[in-house]
Amino acid sequence: MAISKQTQTGTLYLLPALLGGENTTDVLPEYNHRVMYDLDHFIVEDLRTARRFLRKAGYTKDFEKVWLGELNEHTLLEDIGALIAPLLNGHDVGLLSEAGVPCLADPGAEVVKAAQHKGIKVVPMTGPSSIILALMASGFNGQHFLFHGYLPRKPKEREDQLALLERDAYQKHQTQIFIETPYRNLQMIESILKRCKPETMLCIGCDLTLPTESIITKSISQWAKSPLPYHKKPAVFLIFHP
């Protein structure tokens, strides 16, 4: 699959990664593995963790002969051209997420935008999205929802943003979804409990796809009486008012 046979340009495969754990076959389809094994070119967020994931998935090629382009928060827009150059030269490329699916809370969108602009075929692969998995199990509105990414870090700004999210949950009947860096989970929960109404519903999805997975929906008043074992664990937060 190193050179695409169908077109003069290569195909960009959007390759999901694990949300945690070790066994890729538990979560990722066999077809994903077959595609990965054929590729010689990857765009990754971090070289070290990407190599580790690929080896975990059974990738056996010599990394000295594999092209790995880095795409992260330090990548400049003018660097995107170099990342899609292998595609323009006819090579298939895998855009590998650091965790979960590419382009959702992930820097891959600019590469996909550039590929689409150049008429390059883009193929999204099946894989775990903590955002979608948590929404599925929350019991909240799955027809009308909004993902906000990370909320502000400063408490006052974060609480002001939560007030706006809660307002939209009530007025628009819209599920509000956001995430936080695991070591700030407890500060986030503290802000939610402080700012949101007692009857507002909160779902916390934690350790998704792992044996320790927990997806719990309760009212704010119920959460205020509950243990909060979420410190330094990857979590997704959803707010709704039925």
PDB file of C-alpha atoms in Angstrom:
ATOM      1  CA  MET A   1       0.000   0.000   0.000  1.00  0.00           C
ATOM      2  CA  ALA A   2       3.053   2.267  -0.106  1.00  0.00           C
ATOM      3  CA  ILE A   3       2.015   3.589  -3.538  1.00  0.00           C
ATOM      4  CA  SER A   4      -1.665   4.049  -4.303  1.00  0.00           C
ATOM      5  CA  LYS A   5      -2.735   2.152  -7.406  1.00  0.00           C
ATOM      6  CA  GLN A   6      -6.033   3.954  -7.879  1.00  0.00           C
ATOM      7  CA  THR A   7      -4.842   7.550  -8.217  1.00  0.00           C
ATOM      8  CA  GLN A   8      -1.723   9.579  -8.859  1.00  0.00           C
ATOM      9  CA  THR A   9      -1.846  10.808  -5.287  1.00  0.00           C
ATOM     10  CA  GLY A  10      -1.815   8.625  -2.204  1.00  0.00           C
ATOM     11  CA  THR A  11      -4.629   8.016   0.245  1.00  0.00           C
ATOM     12  CA  LEU A  12      -4.696   9.573   3.710  1.00  0.00           C
ATOM     13  CA  TYR A  13      -5.890   7.032   6.291  1.00  0.00           C
ATOM     14  CA  LEU A  14      -7.142   8.440   9.600  1.00  0.00           C
ATOM     15  CA  LEU A  15      -5.935   5.840  12.114  1.00  0.00           C
ATOM     16  CA  PRO A  16      -7.456   5.762  15.616  1.00  0.00           C
ATOM     17  CA  ALA A  17      -5.332   4.718  18.585  1.00  0.00           C
ATOM     18  CA  LEU A  18      -6.199   3.183  21.924  1.00  0.00           C
ATOM     19  CA  LEU A  19      -7.710   5.263  24.727  1.00  0.00           C
ATOM     20  CA  GLY A  20      -5.542   3.199  27.081  1.00  0.00           C
ATOM     21  CA  GLY A  21      -4.588  -0.384  27.737  1.00  0.00           C
ATOM     22  CA  GLU A  22      -2.321  -2.703  25.806  1.00  0.00           C
ATOM     23  CA  ASN A  23      -4.321  -4.952  23.473  1.00  0.00           C
ATOM     24  CA  THR A  24      -5.145  -3.212  20.191  1.00  0.00           C
ATOM     25  CA  THR A  25      -7.277  -6.113  18.939  1.00  0.00           C
ATOM     26  CA  ASP A  26      -9.757  -5.539  21.788  1.00  0.00           C
ATOM     27  CA  VAL A  27     -10.776  -2.167  20.346  1.00  0.00           C
ATOM     28  CA  LEU A  28      -9.461  -1.741  16.794  1.00  0.00           C
ATOM     29  CA  PRO A  29     -10.777  -3.785  13.841  1.00  0.00           C
ATOM     30  CA  GLU A  30      -8.560  -6.240  11.987  1.00  0.00           C
ATOM     31  CA  TYR A  31      -8.813  -4.059   8.883  1.00  0.00           C
ATOM     32  CA  ASN A  32      -7.123  -1.187  10.729  1.00  0.00           C
ATOM     33  CA  HIS A  33      -4.202  -3.459  11.494  1.00  0.00           C
ATOM     34  CA  ARG A  34      -3.897  -4.586   7.880  1.00  0.00           C
ATOM     35  CA  VAL A  35      -3.836  -0.988   6.670  1.00  0.00           C
ATOM     36  CA  MET A  36      -1.196  -0.030   9.262  1.00  0.00           C
ATOM     37  CA  TYR A  37       1.037  -2.968   8.370  1.00  0.00           C
ATOM     38  CA  ASP A  38       1.152  -1.892   4.705  1.00  0.00           C
ATOM     39  CA  LEU A  39       2.045   1.734   5.349  1.00  0.00           C
ATOM     40  CA  ASP A  40       5.557   3.202   5.188  1.00  0.00           C
ATOM     41  CA  HIS A  41       4.521   6.798   5.939  1.00  0.00           C
ATOM     42  CA  PHE A  42       2.822   8.167   9.052  1.00  0.00           C
ATOM     43  CA  ILE A  43       1.920  11.571  10.454  1.00  0.00           C
ATOM     44  CA  VAL A  44       2.052  11.375  14.256  1.00  0.00           C
ATOM     45  CA  GLU A  45       1.791  13.657  17.260  1.00  0.00           C
ATOM     46  CA  ASP A  46       4.739  12.202  19.175  1.00  0.00           C
ATOM     47  CA  LEU A  47       7.443   9.993  17.628  1.00  0.00           C
ATOM     48  CA  ARG A  48       8.144   7.912  20.726  1.00  0.00           C
ATOM     49  CA  THR A  49       4.550   7.072  21.623  1.00  0.00           C
ATOM     50  CA  ALA A  50       3.659   6.468  17.961  1.00  0.00           C
ATOM     51  CA  ARG A  51       6.432   3.907  17.579  1.00  0.00           C
ATOM     52  CA  ARG A  52       5.344   2.236  20.800  1.00  0.00           C
ATOM     53  CA  PHE A  53       1.723   2.048  19.643  1.00  0.00           C
ATOM     54  CA  LEU A  54       2.652   0.665  16.229  1.00  0.00           C
ATOM     55  CA  ARG A  55       4.793  -2.061  17.793  1.00  0.00           C
ATOM     56  CA  LYS A  56       1.951  -2.847  20.210  1.00  0.00           C
ATOM     57  CA  ALA A  57      -0.337  -3.232  17.187  1.00  0.00           C
ATOM     58  CA  GLY A  58       2.066  -5.719  15.581  1.00  0.00           C
ATOM     59  CA  TYR A  59       3.804  -3.388  13.106  1.00  0.00           C
ATOM     60  CA  THR A  60       7.124  -5.038  12.213  1.00  0.00           C
ATOM     61  CA  LYS A  61       8.808  -2.737   9.698  1.00  0.00           C
ATOM     62  CA  ASP A  62      12.164  -1.166  10.493  1.00  0.00           C
ATOM     63  CA  PHE A  63      11.518   2.385  11.715  1.00  0.00           C
ATOM     64  CA  GLU A  64      14.798   3.462  10.139  1.00  0.00           C
ATOM     65  CA  LYS A  65      13.047   2.943   6.790  1.00  0.00           C
ATOM     66  CA  VAL A  66       9.666   4.410   7.797  1.00  0.00           C
ATOM     67  CA  TRP A  67       8.823   8.104   7.292  1.00  0.00           C
ATOM     68  CA  LEU A  68       7.329   9.723  10.400  1.00  0.00           C
ATOM     69  CA  GLY A  69       6.191  13.337  10.200  1.00  0.00           C
ATOM     70  CA  GLU A  70       5.319  15.173  13.416  1.00  0.00           C
ATOM     71  CA  LEU A  71       2.085  17.130  13.834  1.00  0.00           C
ATOM     72  CA  ASN A  72       1.392  18.732  17.204  1.00  0.00           C
ATOM     73  CA  GLU A  73       0.679  22.075  18.867  1.00  0.00           C
ATOM     74  CA  HIS A  74       4.082  23.355  17.747  1.00  0.00           C
ATOM     75  CA  THR A  75       3.459  22.656  14.038  1.00  0.00           C
ATOM     76  CA  LEU A  76       3.108  25.804  11.944  1.00  0.00           C
ATOM     77  CA  LEU A  77       0.596  26.130   9.119  1.00  0.00           C
ATOM     78  CA  GLU A  78       3.461  26.533   6.661  1.00  0.00           C
ATOM     79  CA  ASP A  79       4.749  23.097   7.728  1.00  0.00           C
ATOM     80  CA  ILE A  80       1.578  21.306   6.617  1.00  0.00           C
ATOM     81  CA  GLY A  81       2.762  21.222   3.013  1.00  0.00           C
ATOM     82  CA  ALA A  82       5.768  19.099   3.959  1.00  0.00           C
ATOM     83  CA  LEU A  83       3.496  16.676   5.831  1.00  0.00           C
ATOM     84  CA  ILE A  84       1.261  16.032   2.820  1.00  0.00           C
ATOM     85  CA  ALA A  85       4.171  15.918   0.340  1.00  0.00           C
ATOM     86  CA  PRO A  86       4.383  12.082   0.450  1.00  0.00           C
ATOM     87  CA  LEU A  87       0.687  11.934  -0.468  1.00  0.00           C
ATOM     88  CA  LEU A  88       1.256  14.205  -3.455  1.00  0.00           C
ATOM     89  CA  ASN A  89       4.120  11.912  -4.488  1.00  0.00           C
ATOM     90  CA  GLY A  90       1.797   8.901  -4.534  1.00  0.00           C
ATOM     91  CA  HIS A  91       2.466   7.399  -1.102  1.00  0.00           C
ATOM     92  CA  ASP A  92      -0.368   6.310   1.174  1.00  0.00           C
ATOM     93  CA  VAL A  93      -0.048   7.929   4.607  1.00  0.00           C
ATOM     94  CA  GLY A  94      -1.538   7.087   7.991  1.00  0.00           C
ATOM     95  CA  LEU A  95      -2.549  10.013  10.232  1.00  0.00           C
ATOM     96  CA  LEU A  96      -2.215   8.452  13.669  1.00  0.00           C
ATOM     97  CA  SER A  97      -3.948   9.925  16.700  1.00  0.00           C
ATOM     98  CA  GLU A  98      -2.226  10.027  20.073  1.00  0.00           C
ATOM     99  CA  ALA A  99      -5.390   8.610  21.666  1.00  0.00           C
ATOM    100  CA  GLY A 100      -8.830   7.922  20.243  1.00  0.00           C
ATOM    101  CA  VAL A 101      -9.778   9.125  16.769  1.00  0.00           C
ATOM    102  CA  PRO A 102      -7.904  11.710  14.685  1.00  0.00           C
ATOM    103  CA  CYS A 103      -9.229  15.257  14.355  1.00  0.00           C
ATOM    104  CA  LEU A 104     -11.490  15.216  17.437  1.00  0.00           C
ATOM    105  CA  ALA A 105      -9.694  17.069  20.237  1.00  0.00           C
ATOM    106  CA  ASP A 106      -6.641  16.324  18.104  1.00  0.00           C
ATOM    107  CA  PRO A 107      -4.466  18.457  15.781  1.00  0.00           C
ATOM    108  CA  GLY A 108      -5.096  16.386  12.635  1.00  0.00           C
ATOM    109  CA  ALA A 109      -7.768  18.612  11.076  1.00  0.00           C
ATOM    110  CA  GLU A 110      -5.288  20.932   9.328  1.00  0.00           C
ATOM    111  CA  VAL A 111      -3.678  18.006   7.510  1.00  0.00           C
ATOM    112  CA  VAL A 112      -7.088  16.693   6.456  1.00  0.00           C
ATOM    113  CA  LYS A 113      -8.073  20.189   5.292  1.00  0.00           C
ATOM    114  CA  ALA A 114      -4.921  20.421   3.170  1.00  0.00           C
ATOM    115  CA  ALA A 115      -5.478  16.931   1.758  1.00  0.00           C
ATOM    116  CA  GLN A 116      -9.072  17.739   0.805  1.00  0.00           C
ATOM    117  CA  HIS A 117      -7.915  20.976  -0.832  1.00  0.00           C
ATOM    118  CA  LYS A 118      -5.486  18.983  -2.996  1.00  0.00           C
ATOM    119  CA  GLY A 119      -8.096  16.405  -3.952  1.00  0.00           C
ATOM    120  CA  ILE A 120      -6.439  13.634  -1.927  1.00  0.00           C
ATOM    121  CA  LYS A 121      -8.668  10.759  -0.870  1.00  0.00           C
ATOM    122  CA  VAL A 122      -9.263  10.711   2.895  1.00  0.00           C
ATOM    123  CA  VAL A 123     -10.403   7.472   4.565  1.00  0.00           C
ATOM    124  CA  PRO A 124     -11.587   7.604   8.218  1.00  0.00           C
ATOM    125  CA  MET A 125     -11.003   4.305  10.020  1.00  0.00           C
ATOM    126  CA  THR A 126     -13.187   2.837  12.739  1.00  0.00           C
ATOM    127  CA  GLY A 127     -11.997   3.306  16.314  1.00  0.00           C
ATOM    128  CA  PRO A 128     -12.834   4.488  19.826  1.00  0.00           C
ATOM    129  CA  SER A 129     -13.930   8.054  20.513  1.00  0.00           C
ATOM    130  CA  SER A 130     -14.324   8.848  24.200  1.00  0.00           C
ATOM    131  CA  ILE A 131     -16.686  11.677  23.256  1.00  0.00           C
ATOM    132  CA  ILE A 132     -19.079   9.455  21.308  1.00  0.00           C
ATOM    133  CA  LEU A 133     -18.837   6.505  23.698  1.00  0.00           C
ATOM    134  CA  ALA A 134     -19.678   8.682  26.703  1.00  0.00           C
ATOM    135  CA  LEU A 135     -22.581  10.313  24.855  1.00  0.00           C
ATOM    136  CA  MET A 136     -23.951   6.904  23.859  1.00  0.00           C
ATOM    137  CA  ALA A 137     -23.996   5.707  27.466  1.00  0.00           C
ATOM    138  CA  SER A 138     -25.092   8.965  29.113  1.00  0.00           C
ATOM    139  CA  GLY A 139     -28.808   8.812  28.393  1.00  0.00           C
ATOM    140  CA  PHE A 140     -28.614  12.389  27.082  1.00  0.00           C
ATOM    141  CA  ASN A 141     -29.734  13.898  23.769  1.00  0.00           C
ATOM    142  CA  GLY A 142     -27.718  12.215  21.007  1.00  0.00           C
ATOM    143  CA  GLN A 143     -29.427  14.181  18.215  1.00  0.00           C
ATOM    144  CA  HIS A 144     -28.444  17.642  19.421  1.00  0.00           C
ATOM    145  CA  PHE A 145     -25.108  18.002  21.161  1.00  0.00           C
ATOM    146  CA  LEU A 146     -22.060  20.253  21.176  1.00  0.00           C
ATOM    147  CA  PHE A 147     -18.449  19.407  21.988  1.00  0.00           C
ATOM    148  CA  HIS A 148     -16.467  22.287  23.511  1.00  0.00           C
ATOM    149  CA  GLY A 149     -13.044  20.701  23.955  1.00  0.00           C
ATOM    150  CA  TYR A 150     -11.230  22.145  26.981  1.00  0.00           C
ATOM    151  CA  LEU A 151     -12.839  24.830  29.118  1.00  0.00           C
ATOM    152  CA  PRO A 152     -10.813  27.760  30.552  1.00  0.00           C
ATOM    153  CA  ARG A 153      -8.242  26.873  33.217  1.00  0.00           C
ATOM    154  CA  LYS A 154      -8.908  29.834  35.529  1.00  0.00           C
ATOM    155  CA  PRO A 155     -11.751  29.065  37.988  1.00  0.00           C
ATOM    156  CA  LYS A 156     -13.778  32.226  37.382  1.00  0.00           C
ATOM    157  CA  GLU A 157     -13.589  31.912  33.592  1.00  0.00           C
ATOM    158  CA  ARG A 158     -14.331  28.193  33.793  1.00  0.00           C
ATOM    159  CA  GLU A 159     -17.415  28.763  35.948  1.00  0.00           C
ATOM    160  CA  ASP A 160     -18.661  31.504  33.638  1.00  0.00           C
ATOM    161  CA  GLN A 161     -18.316  29.113  30.700  1.00  0.00           C
ATOM    162  CA  LEU A 162     -20.151  26.388  32.616  1.00  0.00           C
ATOM    163  CA  ALA A 163     -23.026  28.792  33.200  1.00  0.00           C
ATOM    164  CA  LEU A 164     -23.319  29.358  29.449  1.00  0.00           C
ATOM    165  CA  LEU A 165     -23.193  25.607  28.766  1.00  0.00           C
ATOM    166  CA  GLU A 166     -25.878  24.945  31.344  1.00  0.00           C
ATOM    167  CA  ARG A 167     -28.064  27.683  29.852  1.00  0.00           C
ATOM    168  CA  ASP A 168     -27.825  26.062  26.407  1.00  0.00           C
ATOM    169  CA  ALA A 169     -28.584  22.640  27.874  1.00  0.00           C
ATOM    170  CA  TYR A 170     -31.819  24.062  29.279  1.00  0.00           C
ATOM    171  CA  GLN A 171     -32.860  26.401  26.482  1.00  0.00           C
ATOM    172  CA  LYS A 172     -31.800  24.321  23.472  1.00  0.00           C
ATOM    173  CA  HIS A 173     -32.259  20.838  24.937  1.00  0.00           C
ATOM    174  CA  GLN A 174     -28.658  20.309  23.849  1.00  0.00           C
ATOM    175  CA  THR A 175     -26.094  17.992  25.423  1.00  0.00           C
ATOM    176  CA  GLN A 176     -22.925  19.890  26.367  1.00  0.00           C
ATOM    177  CA  ILE A 177     -19.691  17.869  26.184  1.00  0.00           C
ATOM    178  CA  PHE A 178     -16.208  18.859  27.320  1.00  0.00           C
ATOM    179  CA  ILE A 179     -12.958  17.367  28.537  1.00  0.00           C
ATOM    180  CA  GLU A 180     -10.203  18.228  30.977  1.00  0.00           C
ATOM    181  CA  THR A 181      -6.578  17.318  31.579  1.00  0.00           C
ATOM    182  CA  PRO A 182      -6.761  14.331  33.990  1.00  0.00           C
ATOM    183  CA  TYR A 183      -4.825  16.017  36.807  1.00  0.00           C
ATOM    184  CA  ARG A 184      -7.376  18.866  36.821  1.00  0.00           C
ATOM    185  CA  ASN A 185     -10.470  16.643  36.913  1.00  0.00           C
ATOM    186  CA  LEU A 186     -11.261  17.363  40.552  1.00  0.00           C
ATOM    187  CA  GLN A 187     -11.006  21.119  40.033  1.00  0.00           C
ATOM    188  CA  MET A 188     -13.396  20.771  37.087  1.00  0.00           C
ATOM    189  CA  ILE A 189     -15.890  18.739  39.124  1.00  0.00           C
ATOM    190  CA  GLU A 190     -15.639  21.268  41.952  1.00  0.00           C
ATOM    191  CA  SER A 191     -16.521  24.066  39.517  1.00  0.00           C
ATOM    192  CA  ILE A 192     -19.445  22.088  38.083  1.00  0.00           C
ATOM    193  CA  LEU A 193     -20.884  21.363  41.532  1.00  0.00           C
ATOM    194  CA  LYS A 194     -20.430  24.991  42.565  1.00  0.00           C
ATOM    195  CA  ARG A 195     -21.890  26.620  39.453  1.00  0.00           C
ATOM    196  CA  CYS A 196     -24.602  24.291  38.116  1.00  0.00           C
ATOM    197  CA  LYS A 197     -28.144  23.916  39.408  1.00  0.00           C
ATOM    198  CA  PRO A 198     -28.940  20.939  41.681  1.00  0.00           C
ATOM    199  CA  GLU A 199     -31.352  19.455  39.132  1.00  0.00           C
ATOM    200  CA  THR A 200     -28.919  19.687  36.188  1.00  0.00           C
ATOM    201  CA  MET A 201     -27.756  16.261  35.020  1.00  0.00           C
ATOM    202  CA  LEU A 202     -24.038  15.454  34.822  1.00  0.00           C
ATOM    203  CA  CYS A 203     -22.479  12.379  33.231  1.00  0.00           C
ATOM    204  CA  ILE A 204     -18.820  11.541  33.836  1.00  0.00           C
ATOM    205  CA  GLY A 205     -17.242   8.941  31.574  1.00  0.00           C
ATOM    206  CA  CYS A 206     -13.890   7.691  32.840  1.00  0.00           C
ATOM    207  CA  ASP A 207     -11.316   5.142  31.611  1.00  0.00           C
ATOM    208  CA  LEU A 208     -13.420   4.394  28.543  1.00  0.00           C
ATOM    209  CA  THR A 209     -12.780   0.986  26.882  1.00  0.00           C
ATOM    210  CA  LEU A 210     -10.656  -0.118  29.861  1.00  0.00           C
ATOM    211  CA  PRO A 211     -11.538  -2.738  32.489  1.00  0.00           C
ATOM    212  CA  THR A 212     -11.885   0.138  34.977  1.00  0.00           C
ATOM    213  CA  GLU A 213     -14.384   1.974  32.754  1.00  0.00           C
ATOM    214  CA  SER A 214     -17.034   4.017  34.557  1.00  0.00           C
ATOM    215  CA  ILE A 215     -19.883   5.982  32.933  1.00  0.00           C
ATOM    216  CA  ILE A 216     -22.247   7.431  35.530  1.00  0.00           C
ATOM    217  CA  THR A 217     -25.141   9.885  35.134  1.00  0.00           C
ATOM    218  CA  LYS A 218     -26.571  11.702  38.174  1.00  0.00           C
ATOM    219  CA  SER A 219     -28.039  15.052  39.085  1.00  0.00           C
ATOM    220  CA  ILE A 220     -25.700  17.686  40.493  1.00  0.00           C
ATOM    221  CA  SER A 221     -27.316  17.252  43.898  1.00  0.00           C
ATOM    222  CA  GLN A 222     -26.566  13.524  43.787  1.00  0.00           C
ATOM    223  CA  TRP A 223     -22.978  14.073  42.649  1.00  0.00           C
ATOM    224  CA  ALA A 224     -22.457  16.422  45.607  1.00  0.00           C
ATOM    225  CA  LYS A 225     -23.015  13.440  47.937  1.00  0.00           C
ATOM    226  CA  SER A 226     -20.945  10.956  45.911  1.00  0.00           C
ATOM    227  CA  PRO A 227     -17.281   9.885  46.049  1.00  0.00           C
ATOM    228  CA  LEU A 228     -15.191  11.355  43.218  1.00  0.00           C
ATOM    229  CA  PRO A 229     -12.482   8.816  42.236  1.00  0.00           C
ATOM    230  CA  TYR A 230     -11.458  10.689  39.085  1.00  0.00           C
ATOM    231  CA  HIS A 231      -8.075  12.197  39.971  1.00  0.00           C
ATOM    232  CA  LYS A 232      -5.564  11.795  37.119  1.00  0.00           C
ATOM    233  CA  LYS A 233      -7.922   9.579  35.094  1.00  0.00           C
ATOM    234  CA  PRO A 234      -8.960  10.431  31.511  1.00  0.00           C
ATOM    235  CA  ALA A 235     -12.550  11.607  31.637  1.00  0.00           C
ATOM    236  CA  VAL A 236     -15.325  13.148  29.538  1.00  0.00           C
ATOM    237  CA  PHE A 237     -17.950  15.447  31.066  1.00  0.00           C
ATOM    238  CA  LEU A 238     -21.503  15.872  29.761  1.00  0.00           C
ATOM    239  CA  ILE A 239     -24.185  18.271  31.017  1.00  0.00           C
ATOM    240  CA  PHE A 240     -27.877  18.058  30.149  1.00  0.00           C
ATOM    241  CA  HIS A 241     -31.326  18.969  31.390  1.00  0.00           C
ATOM    242  CA  PRO A 242     -34.054  16.517  30.338  1.00  0.00           C
TER     243      PRO A 242
END
